[in-house]
Amino acid sequence: MTSRLDSRALALFLAVADTLSFRQAAQTLHMTQPPLSRAIRELEERLGLRLFERDTRGVALTEAGQLLLPHARAVARSLHEAQAALARVRERAAPAPLRLGVTSAVELPVLRRLQGRLALKLVSDTSPRLVRQLRAGRLDAAVVALPTETHELDVVELERQPMLVALAASHTLARRRLLRLADLAQEALFWFERARQPAFYDHCQQVFAQHGFAPPRLQEPADHHVLLAEVAAGKGVALLPQSFSGLKRAGVSYRRLAEGQALAVGVGLVTPGDRRPVRDLLLGWLRPAPGPQTKQAEVQADA
């Protein structure tokens, strides 16, 4: 037997009963008045009873409408309570996303695969800022560039990336397979400010001093795509971690650097001491698969 009452019909009835105005009820329901009036008439026809008296003075509940009103309210209240209870169950069943900080210093394609397998909230920033967020409890873990000051935090080095030279494809040095710092001594070098990565900056300065490398410097744009556009335009050269060779840019060539290993940037997973299950979970995804040592990339972008 088909029920003469349903939750939608009761919701429409309650809207009119609460306002005693079809116009106001329609506004509350975000619908126009004619469909609301038709729906109430259809409900009255199914019940065989009039629920509202309509005249020039306004709208009033009939005896049948007054009888239905407390039952309609009870049904609406029960539905609301059921939805709230199910929402609480859903919140408990759905794990909170893992808050993972990711350094902007290197490119990590593995994170794209990770997002498809784990519930992640990714935060991109400089390594020192990520470490501060980690200490403040705003992150569960962070992938940072090393060296970075990580006192009293657990650190697992994932890999080391030698530095490459990024230069305009039209540059005469782009004809060589291997470059040295001495070859770049007179080239304008895009380089980052010390505040972005103090420990790694100081490490590179020591290597530069050992090789007497002191080229003219340009402020490195924070956006990597802007940086590569500047390099492609011939405004300067850049020293970048090996993973950047995956960023194909017309007019840019990447070349191996003889001192690339000495300038290598580490990539480390950093977690608080009480987040070891998180650390172990992420290590299973982030550690490179065992295999032969990969060769340093040498990419000639199409000009």
mmCIF file of C-alpha atoms in Angstrom:
data_model
loop_
_atom_site.group_PDB
_atom_site.id
_atom_site.type_symbol
_atom_site.label_atom_id
_atom_site.label_comp_id
_atom_site.label_asym_id
_atom_site.label_seq_id
_atom_site.Cartn_x
_atom_site.Cartn_y
_atom_site.Cartn_z
ATOM 1 C CA MET A 1 0.000 0.000 0.000
ATOM 2 C CA THR A 2 1.422 3.395 -0.997
ATOM 3 C CA SER A 3 1.982 5.749 1.945
ATOM 4 C CA ARG A 4 -0.039 8.937 1.815
ATOM 5 C CA LEU A 5 2.660 10.750 3.761
ATOM 6 C CA ASP A 6 6.380 11.125 3.042
ATOM 7 C CA SER A 7 9.208 13.214 4.478
ATOM 8 C CA ARG A 8 9.198 15.728 1.610
ATOM 9 C CA ALA A 9 5.456 16.351 1.858
ATOM 10 C CA LEU A 10 5.756 16.798 5.636
ATOM 11 C CA ALA A 11 8.635 19.269 5.187
ATOM 12 C CA LEU A 12 6.492 21.367 2.820
ATOM 13 C CA PHE A 13 3.532 21.157 5.191
ATOM 14 C CA LEU A 14 5.720 22.321 8.123
ATOM 15 C CA ALA A 15 7.082 25.276 6.159
ATOM 16 C CA VAL A 16 3.567 26.549 5.472
ATOM 17 C CA ALA A 17 2.319 25.721 8.986
ATOM 18 C CA ASP A 18 5.224 27.631 10.584
ATOM 19 C CA THR A 19 4.717 30.793 8.530
ATOM 20 C CA LEU A 20 0.989 30.543 7.686
ATOM 21 C CA SER A 21 2.002 32.067 4.364
ATOM 22 C CA PHE A 22 2.594 30.241 1.111
ATOM 23 C CA ARG A 23 4.761 33.116 -0.118
ATOM 24 C CA GLN A 24 7.060 33.129 2.926
ATOM 25 C CA ALA A 25 7.204 29.319 3.001
ATOM 26 C CA ALA A 26 8.242 29.246 -0.657
ATOM 27 C CA GLN A 27 11.033 31.733 0.079
ATOM 28 C CA THR A 28 12.235 29.617 3.004
ATOM 29 C CA LEU A 29 12.269 26.526 0.788
ATOM 30 C CA HIS A 30 14.029 28.387 -2.070
ATOM 31 C CA MET A 31 11.233 27.600 -4.509
ATOM 32 C CA THR A 32 8.439 29.516 -6.210
ATOM 33 C CA GLN A 33 4.923 29.653 -4.768
ATOM 34 C CA PRO A 34 2.941 27.764 -7.496
ATOM 35 C CA PRO A 35 4.798 24.417 -7.120
ATOM 36 C CA LEU A 36 4.438 24.664 -3.328
ATOM 37 C CA SER A 37 0.692 25.284 -3.597
ATOM 38 C CA ARG A 38 0.309 22.325 -5.988
ATOM 39 C CA ALA A 39 2.288 20.036 -3.662
ATOM 40 C CA ILE A 40 0.080 20.949 -0.673
ATOM 41 C CA ARG A 41 -3.093 20.381 -2.721
ATOM 42 C CA GLU A 42 -1.775 16.969 -3.830
ATOM 43 C CA LEU A 43 -1.039 16.075 -0.194
ATOM 44 C CA GLU A 44 -4.546 17.092 0.838
ATOM 45 C CA GLU A 45 -6.004 15.018 -2.005
ATOM 46 C CA ARG A 46 -4.027 11.942 -0.943
ATOM 47 C CA LEU A 47 -5.185 12.357 2.651
ATOM 48 C CA GLY A 48 -8.734 13.230 1.715
ATOM 49 C CA LEU A 49 -8.580 16.092 4.208
ATOM 50 C CA ARG A 50 -8.003 19.829 4.032
ATOM 51 C CA LEU A 51 -4.963 20.927 6.041
ATOM 52 C CA PHE A 52 -5.226 24.686 5.504
ATOM 53 C CA GLU A 53 -8.050 27.182 5.206
ATOM 54 C CA ARG A 54 -7.240 29.801 2.571
ATOM 55 C CA ASP A 55 -9.162 33.058 2.216
ATOM 56 C CA THR A 56 -8.527 36.736 1.621
ATOM 57 C CA ARG A 57 -7.527 37.197 5.270
ATOM 58 C CA GLY A 58 -4.733 34.643 5.063
ATOM 59 C CA VAL A 59 -3.956 30.999 5.818
ATOM 60 C CA ALA A 60 -4.984 28.975 8.885
ATOM 61 C CA LEU A 61 -4.621 25.366 9.959
ATOM 62 C CA THR A 62 -7.726 23.211 9.878
ATOM 63 C CA GLU A 63 -8.513 20.707 12.605
ATOM 64 C CA ALA A 64 -6.754 18.024 10.523
ATOM 65 C CA GLY A 65 -3.744 20.308 10.056
ATOM 66 C CA GLN A 66 -3.504 20.969 13.800
ATOM 67 C CA LEU A 67 -3.676 17.209 14.427
ATOM 68 C CA LEU A 68 -0.908 16.509 11.874
ATOM 69 C CA LEU A 69 1.423 19.305 13.067
ATOM 70 C CA PRO A 70 2.977 17.646 16.192
ATOM 71 C CA HIS A 71 3.470 14.376 14.295
ATOM 72 C CA ALA A 72 5.175 16.224 11.410
ATOM 73 C CA ARG A 73 7.469 17.969 13.891
ATOM 74 C CA ALA A 74 8.352 14.649 15.535
ATOM 75 C CA VAL A 75 9.190 13.092 12.157
ATOM 76 C CA ALA A 76 11.364 16.092 11.196
ATOM 77 C CA ARG A 77 13.160 15.925 14.550
ATOM 78 C CA SER A 78 13.768 12.173 14.191
ATOM 79 C CA LEU A 79 15.192 12.632 10.679
ATOM 80 C CA HIS A 80 17.516 15.389 11.893
ATOM 81 C CA GLU A 81 18.737 13.254 14.802
ATOM 82 C CA ALA A 82 19.293 10.267 12.477
ATOM 83 C CA GLN A 83 21.314 12.389 10.049
ATOM 84 C CA ALA A 84 23.416 13.822 12.892
ATOM 85 C CA ALA A 85 24.097 10.336 14.277
ATOM 86 C CA LEU A 86 25.172 9.047 10.870
ATOM 87 C CA ALA A 87 27.405 12.096 10.375
ATOM 88 C CA ARG A 88 29.190 11.295 13.648
ATOM 89 C CA VAL A 89 29.719 7.699 12.538
ATOM 90 C CA ARG A 90 31.038 8.909 9.174
ATOM 91 C CA GLU A 91 33.487 11.266 10.890
ATOM 92 C CA ARG A 92 34.798 8.441 13.071
ATOM 93 C CA ALA A 93 35.069 6.057 10.134
ATOM 94 C CA ALA A 94 36.880 8.518 7.848
ATOM 95 C CA PRO A 95 40.500 8.982 8.954
ATOM 96 C CA ALA A 96 41.675 12.545 9.371
ATOM 97 C CA PRO A 97 43.973 13.541 6.510
ATOM 98 C CA LEU A 98 47.675 13.301 7.242
ATOM 99 C CA ARG A 99 49.193 16.794 7.371
ATOM 100 C CA LEU A 100 52.386 16.535 5.354
ATOM 101 C CA GLY A 101 54.727 19.445 4.711
ATOM 102 C CA VAL A 102 56.672 19.411 1.450
ATOM 103 C CA THR A 103 59.737 21.491 0.767
ATOM 104 C CA SER A 104 59.654 23.827 -2.210
ATOM 105 C CA ALA A 105 63.409 23.282 -2.695
ATOM 106 C CA VAL A 106 63.138 20.054 -4.703
ATOM 107 C CA GLU A 107 60.694 18.349 -7.059
ATOM 108 C CA LEU A 108 59.155 15.136 -5.675
ATOM 109 C CA PRO A 109 57.002 13.324 -8.271
ATOM 110 C CA VAL A 110 56.435 10.455 -5.798
ATOM 111 C CA LEU A 111 54.083 12.713 -3.828
ATOM 112 C CA ARG A 112 51.585 12.684 -6.689
ATOM 113 C CA ARG A 113 51.336 8.897 -6.357
ATOM 114 C CA LEU A 114 51.126 9.224 -2.600
ATOM 115 C CA GLN A 115 48.084 11.507 -2.831
ATOM 116 C CA GLY A 116 46.211 8.811 -4.709
ATOM 117 C CA ARG A 117 46.854 6.219 -1.987
ATOM 118 C CA LEU A 118 46.682 8.173 1.287
ATOM 119 C CA ALA A 119 44.426 10.893 2.666
ATOM 120 C CA LEU A 120 46.862 13.800 2.638
ATOM 121 C CA LYS A 121 46.755 17.520 3.288
ATOM 122 C CA LEU A 122 49.901 18.863 1.615
ATOM 123 C CA VAL A 123 51.532 22.104 2.745
ATOM 124 C CA SER A 124 54.303 23.509 0.554
ATOM 125 C CA ASP A 125 56.837 25.894 2.086
ATOM 126 C CA THR A 126 60.518 26.397 2.788
ATOM 127 C CA SER A 127 62.164 23.726 4.940
ATOM 128 C CA PRO A 128 62.771 25.939 8.021
ATOM 129 C CA ARG A 129 59.140 27.060 8.053
ATOM 130 C CA LEU A 130 57.938 23.466 7.739
ATOM 131 C CA VAL A 131 60.096 22.479 10.707
ATOM 132 C CA ARG A 132 58.585 25.313 12.765
ATOM 133 C CA GLN A 133 55.061 24.137 11.848
ATOM 134 C CA LEU A 134 56.036 20.591 12.781
ATOM 135 C CA ARG A 135 57.245 21.712 16.209
ATOM 136 C CA ALA A 136 54.043 23.721 16.711
ATOM 137 C CA GLY A 137 51.930 20.614 16.041
ATOM 138 C CA ARG A 138 50.422 21.959 12.823
ATOM 139 C CA LEU A 139 51.989 19.159 10.745
ATOM 140 C CA ASP A 140 52.334 15.413 11.299
ATOM 141 C CA ALA A 141 55.441 15.055 9.145
ATOM 142 C CA ALA A 142 57.502 17.010 6.639
ATOM 143 C CA VAL A 143 59.744 16.262 3.684
ATOM 144 C CA VAL A 144 62.535 18.842 3.870
ATOM 145 C CA ALA A 145 65.779 19.706 2.180
ATOM 146 C CA LEU A 146 68.910 18.789 4.131
ATOM 147 C CA PRO A 147 70.861 20.189 5.804
ATOM 148 C CA THR A 148 68.167 21.953 7.859
ATOM 149 C CA GLU A 149 68.172 22.544 11.610
ATOM 150 C CA THR A 150 66.035 19.690 12.992
ATOM 151 C CA HIS A 151 67.165 19.467 16.634
ATOM 152 C CA GLU A 152 65.179 16.913 18.709
ATOM 153 C CA LEU A 153 63.173 15.709 15.698
ATOM 154 C CA ASP A 154 63.455 12.317 14.006
ATOM 155 C CA VAL A 155 65.126 12.619 10.598
ATOM 156 C CA VAL A 156 65.468 9.899 7.961
ATOM 157 C CA GLU A 157 67.376 10.812 4.803
ATOM 158 C CA LEU A 158 65.493 9.549 1.763
ATOM 159 C CA GLU A 159 67.951 10.484 -0.980
ATOM 160 C CA ARG A 160 70.632 12.920 -2.077
ATOM 161 C CA GLN A 161 70.290 14.927 -5.248
ATOM 162 C CA PRO A 162 73.415 16.344 -6.911
ATOM 163 C CA MET A 163 73.139 19.873 -8.256
ATOM 164 C CA LEU A 164 72.798 20.445 -11.993
ATOM 165 C CA VAL A 165 73.317 23.556 -14.080
ATOM 166 C CA ALA A 166 70.241 25.013 -15.754
ATOM 167 C CA LEU A 167 71.121 27.385 -18.573
ATOM 168 C CA ALA A 168 69.671 28.722 -21.790
ATOM 169 C CA ALA A 169 69.748 26.144 -24.575
ATOM 170 C CA SER A 170 71.307 28.780 -26.828
ATOM 171 C CA HIS A 171 74.217 29.377 -24.426
ATOM 172 C CA THR A 172 77.636 28.272 -25.709
ATOM 173 C CA LEU A 173 78.188 26.270 -22.490
ATOM 174 C CA ALA A 174 75.107 24.172 -23.306
ATOM 175 C CA ARG A 175 77.236 22.393 -25.943
ATOM 176 C CA ARG A 176 79.233 20.671 -23.190
ATOM 177 C CA ARG A 177 78.126 17.532 -21.344
ATOM 178 C CA LEU A 178 79.918 18.416 -18.113
ATOM 179 C CA LEU A 179 80.468 21.842 -16.562
ATOM 180 C CA ARG A 180 82.561 23.076 -13.646
ATOM 181 C CA LEU A 181 81.989 25.969 -11.270
ATOM 182 C CA ALA A 182 84.970 27.674 -12.882
ATOM 183 C CA ASP A 183 83.105 27.663 -16.211
ATOM 184 C CA LEU A 184 80.293 29.662 -14.570
ATOM 185 C CA ALA A 185 82.467 32.198 -12.754
ATOM 186 C CA GLN A 186 81.473 35.078 -15.043
ATOM 187 C CA GLU A 187 77.818 34.063 -15.446
ATOM 188 C CA ALA A 188 75.039 35.795 -13.509
ATOM 189 C CA LEU A 189 73.802 33.144 -11.054
ATOM 190 C CA PHE A 190 70.239 32.948 -9.782
ATOM 191 C CA TRP A 191 70.641 32.122 -6.101
ATOM 192 C CA PHE A 192 68.295 31.932 -3.131
ATOM 193 C CA GLU A 193 68.359 34.138 -0.048
ATOM 194 C CA ARG A 194 69.907 32.680 3.091
ATOM 195 C CA ALA A 195 66.660 33.103 5.082
ATOM 196 C CA ARG A 196 64.949 30.503 2.872
ATOM 197 C CA GLN A 197 67.382 27.700 3.754
ATOM 198 C CA PRO A 198 70.130 28.870 6.145
ATOM 199 C CA ALA A 199 71.910 25.561 6.758
ATOM 200 C CA PHE A 200 72.015 24.548 3.088
ATOM 201 C CA TYR A 201 73.006 28.082 2.073
ATOM 202 C CA ASP A 202 75.989 27.967 4.453
ATOM 203 C CA HIS A 203 76.952 24.511 3.172
ATOM 204 C CA CYS A 204 76.988 25.771 -0.421
ATOM 205 C CA GLN A 205 78.973 28.851 0.571
ATOM 206 C CA GLN A 206 81.693 26.608 1.995
ATOM 207 C CA VAL A 207 81.892 24.633 -1.257
ATOM 208 C CA PHE A 208 81.921 27.850 -3.309
ATOM 209 C CA ALA A 209 84.763 29.226 -1.152
ATOM 210 C CA GLN A 210 86.805 26.036 -1.614
ATOM 211 C CA HIS A 211 86.573 26.490 -5.387
ATOM 212 C CA GLY A 212 86.950 30.289 -5.397
ATOM 213 C CA PHE A 213 83.496 30.587 -6.933
ATOM 214 C CA ALA A 214 82.007 34.082 -6.516
ATOM 215 C CA PRO A 215 79.877 34.914 -9.560
ATOM 216 C CA PRO A 216 77.550 37.924 -9.830
ATOM 217 C CA ARG A 217 74.219 36.945 -8.282
ATOM 218 C CA LEU A 218 70.595 37.515 -9.113
ATOM 219 C CA GLN A 219 67.733 36.978 -6.673
ATOM 220 C CA GLU A 220 66.189 33.599 -7.396
ATOM 221 C CA PRO A 221 62.390 33.735 -7.974
ATOM 222 C CA ALA A 222 60.468 31.596 -5.493
ATOM 223 C CA ASP A 223 58.333 30.140 -8.312
ATOM 224 C CA HIS A 224 60.323 27.535 -10.211
ATOM 225 C CA HIS A 225 58.493 28.102 -13.478
ATOM 226 C CA VAL A 226 59.299 31.821 -13.331
ATOM 227 C CA LEU A 227 62.934 30.943 -12.636
ATOM 228 C CA LEU A 228 63.153 28.652 -15.657
ATOM 229 C CA ALA A 229 61.534 31.301 -17.847
ATOM 230 C CA GLU A 230 64.259 33.733 -16.779
ATOM 231 C CA VAL A 231 66.936 31.136 -17.512
ATOM 232 C CA ALA A 232 65.425 30.401 -20.934
ATOM 233 C CA ALA A 233 65.551 34.133 -21.686
ATOM 234 C CA GLY A 234 69.296 34.096 -21.032
ATOM 235 C CA LYS A 235 69.170 36.364 -17.976
ATOM 236 C CA GLY A 236 71.307 34.007 -15.898
ATOM 237 C CA VAL A 237 72.088 30.422 -14.977
ATOM 238 C CA ALA A 238 70.863 28.413 -11.990
ATOM 239 C CA LEU A 239 72.103 25.539 -9.875
ATOM 240 C CA LEU A 240 69.221 23.185 -9.123
ATOM 241 C CA PRO A 241 68.724 19.749 -7.561
ATOM 242 C CA GLN A 242 68.719 16.863 -10.043
ATOM 243 C CA SER A 243 64.948 16.337 -9.744
ATOM 244 C CA PHE A 244 64.370 19.647 -11.529
ATOM 245 C CA SER A 245 65.502 18.082 -14.783
ATOM 246 C CA GLY A 246 62.008 16.584 -14.913
ATOM 247 C CA LEU A 247 60.595 20.092 -15.406
ATOM 248 C CA LYS A 248 60.760 20.382 -19.180
ATOM 249 C CA ARG A 249 60.991 23.972 -20.344
ATOM 250 C CA ALA A 250 61.543 25.079 -23.935
ATOM 251 C CA GLY A 251 64.829 26.923 -24.214
ATOM 252 C CA VAL A 252 66.372 25.408 -21.059
ATOM 253 C CA SER A 253 69.139 22.800 -20.930
ATOM 254 C CA TYR A 254 70.310 20.908 -17.857
ATOM 255 C CA ARG A 255 73.968 19.913 -17.625
ATOM 256 C CA ARG A 256 75.908 17.841 -15.112
ATOM 257 C CA LEU A 257 78.156 19.745 -12.709
ATOM 258 C CA ALA A 258 81.538 18.352 -11.687
ATOM 259 C CA GLU A 259 81.002 19.678 -8.146
ATOM 260 C CA GLY A 260 77.382 18.548 -8.140
ATOM 261 C CA GLN A 261 77.908 15.845 -5.517
ATOM 262 C CA ALA A 262 79.714 18.224 -3.168
ATOM 263 C CA LEU A 263 76.737 20.612 -3.444
ATOM 264 C CA ALA A 264 74.168 17.809 -3.232
ATOM 265 C CA VAL A 265 70.956 18.540 -1.363
ATOM 266 C CA GLY A 266 69.563 15.834 0.883
ATOM 267 C CA VAL A 267 65.855 15.023 1.046
ATOM 268 C CA GLY A 268 64.708 13.925 4.473
ATOM 269 C CA LEU A 269 61.517 12.841 6.212
ATOM 270 C CA VAL A 270 61.164 14.678 9.526
ATOM 271 C CA THR A 271 58.717 13.679 12.265
ATOM 272 C CA PRO A 272 58.288 14.351 15.995
ATOM 273 C CA GLY A 273 59.412 11.517 18.233
ATOM 274 C CA ASP A 274 55.810 10.548 19.027
ATOM 275 C CA ARG A 275 54.871 10.128 15.345
ATOM 276 C CA ARG A 276 56.834 6.980 14.559
ATOM 277 C CA PRO A 277 53.826 5.099 13.096
ATOM 278 C CA VAL A 278 53.352 8.039 10.710
ATOM 279 C CA ARG A 279 57.063 7.987 9.882
ATOM 280 C CA ASP A 280 57.035 4.231 9.160
ATOM 281 C CA LEU A 281 53.894 4.546 7.003
ATOM 282 C CA LEU A 282 55.388 7.329 4.891
ATOM 283 C CA LEU A 283 58.777 5.650 4.589
ATOM 284 C CA GLY A 284 57.096 2.685 2.924
ATOM 285 C CA TRP A 285 55.951 5.018 0.145
ATOM 286 C CA LEU A 286 58.744 7.568 -0.048
ATOM 287 C CA ARG A 287 61.894 5.469 -0.013
ATOM 288 C CA PRO A 288 63.225 4.918 -3.556
ATOM 289 C CA ALA A 289 62.803 1.355 -4.805
ATOM 290 C CA PRO A 290 66.064 -0.653 -4.549
ATOM 291 C CA GLY A 291 67.917 -0.939 -7.805
ATOM 292 C CA PRO A 292 71.007 0.146 -9.669
ATOM 293 C CA GLN A 293 72.321 3.652 -9.016
ATOM 294 C CA THR A 294 70.539 6.035 -11.368
ATOM 295 C CA LYS A 295 72.712 8.166 -13.576
ATOM 296 C CA GLN A 296 72.643 11.914 -13.279
ATOM 297 C CA ALA A 297 70.105 13.341 -15.677
ATOM 298 C CA GLU A 298 71.169 15.346 -18.672
ATOM 299 C CA VAL A 299 68.206 16.881 -20.475
ATOM 300 C CA GLN A 300 68.216 19.108 -23.530
ATOM 301 C CA ALA A 301 64.838 20.851 -23.641
ATOM 302 C CA ASP A 302 63.445 21.517 -27.101
ATOM 303 C CA ALA A 303 64.071 25.107 -27.967
#
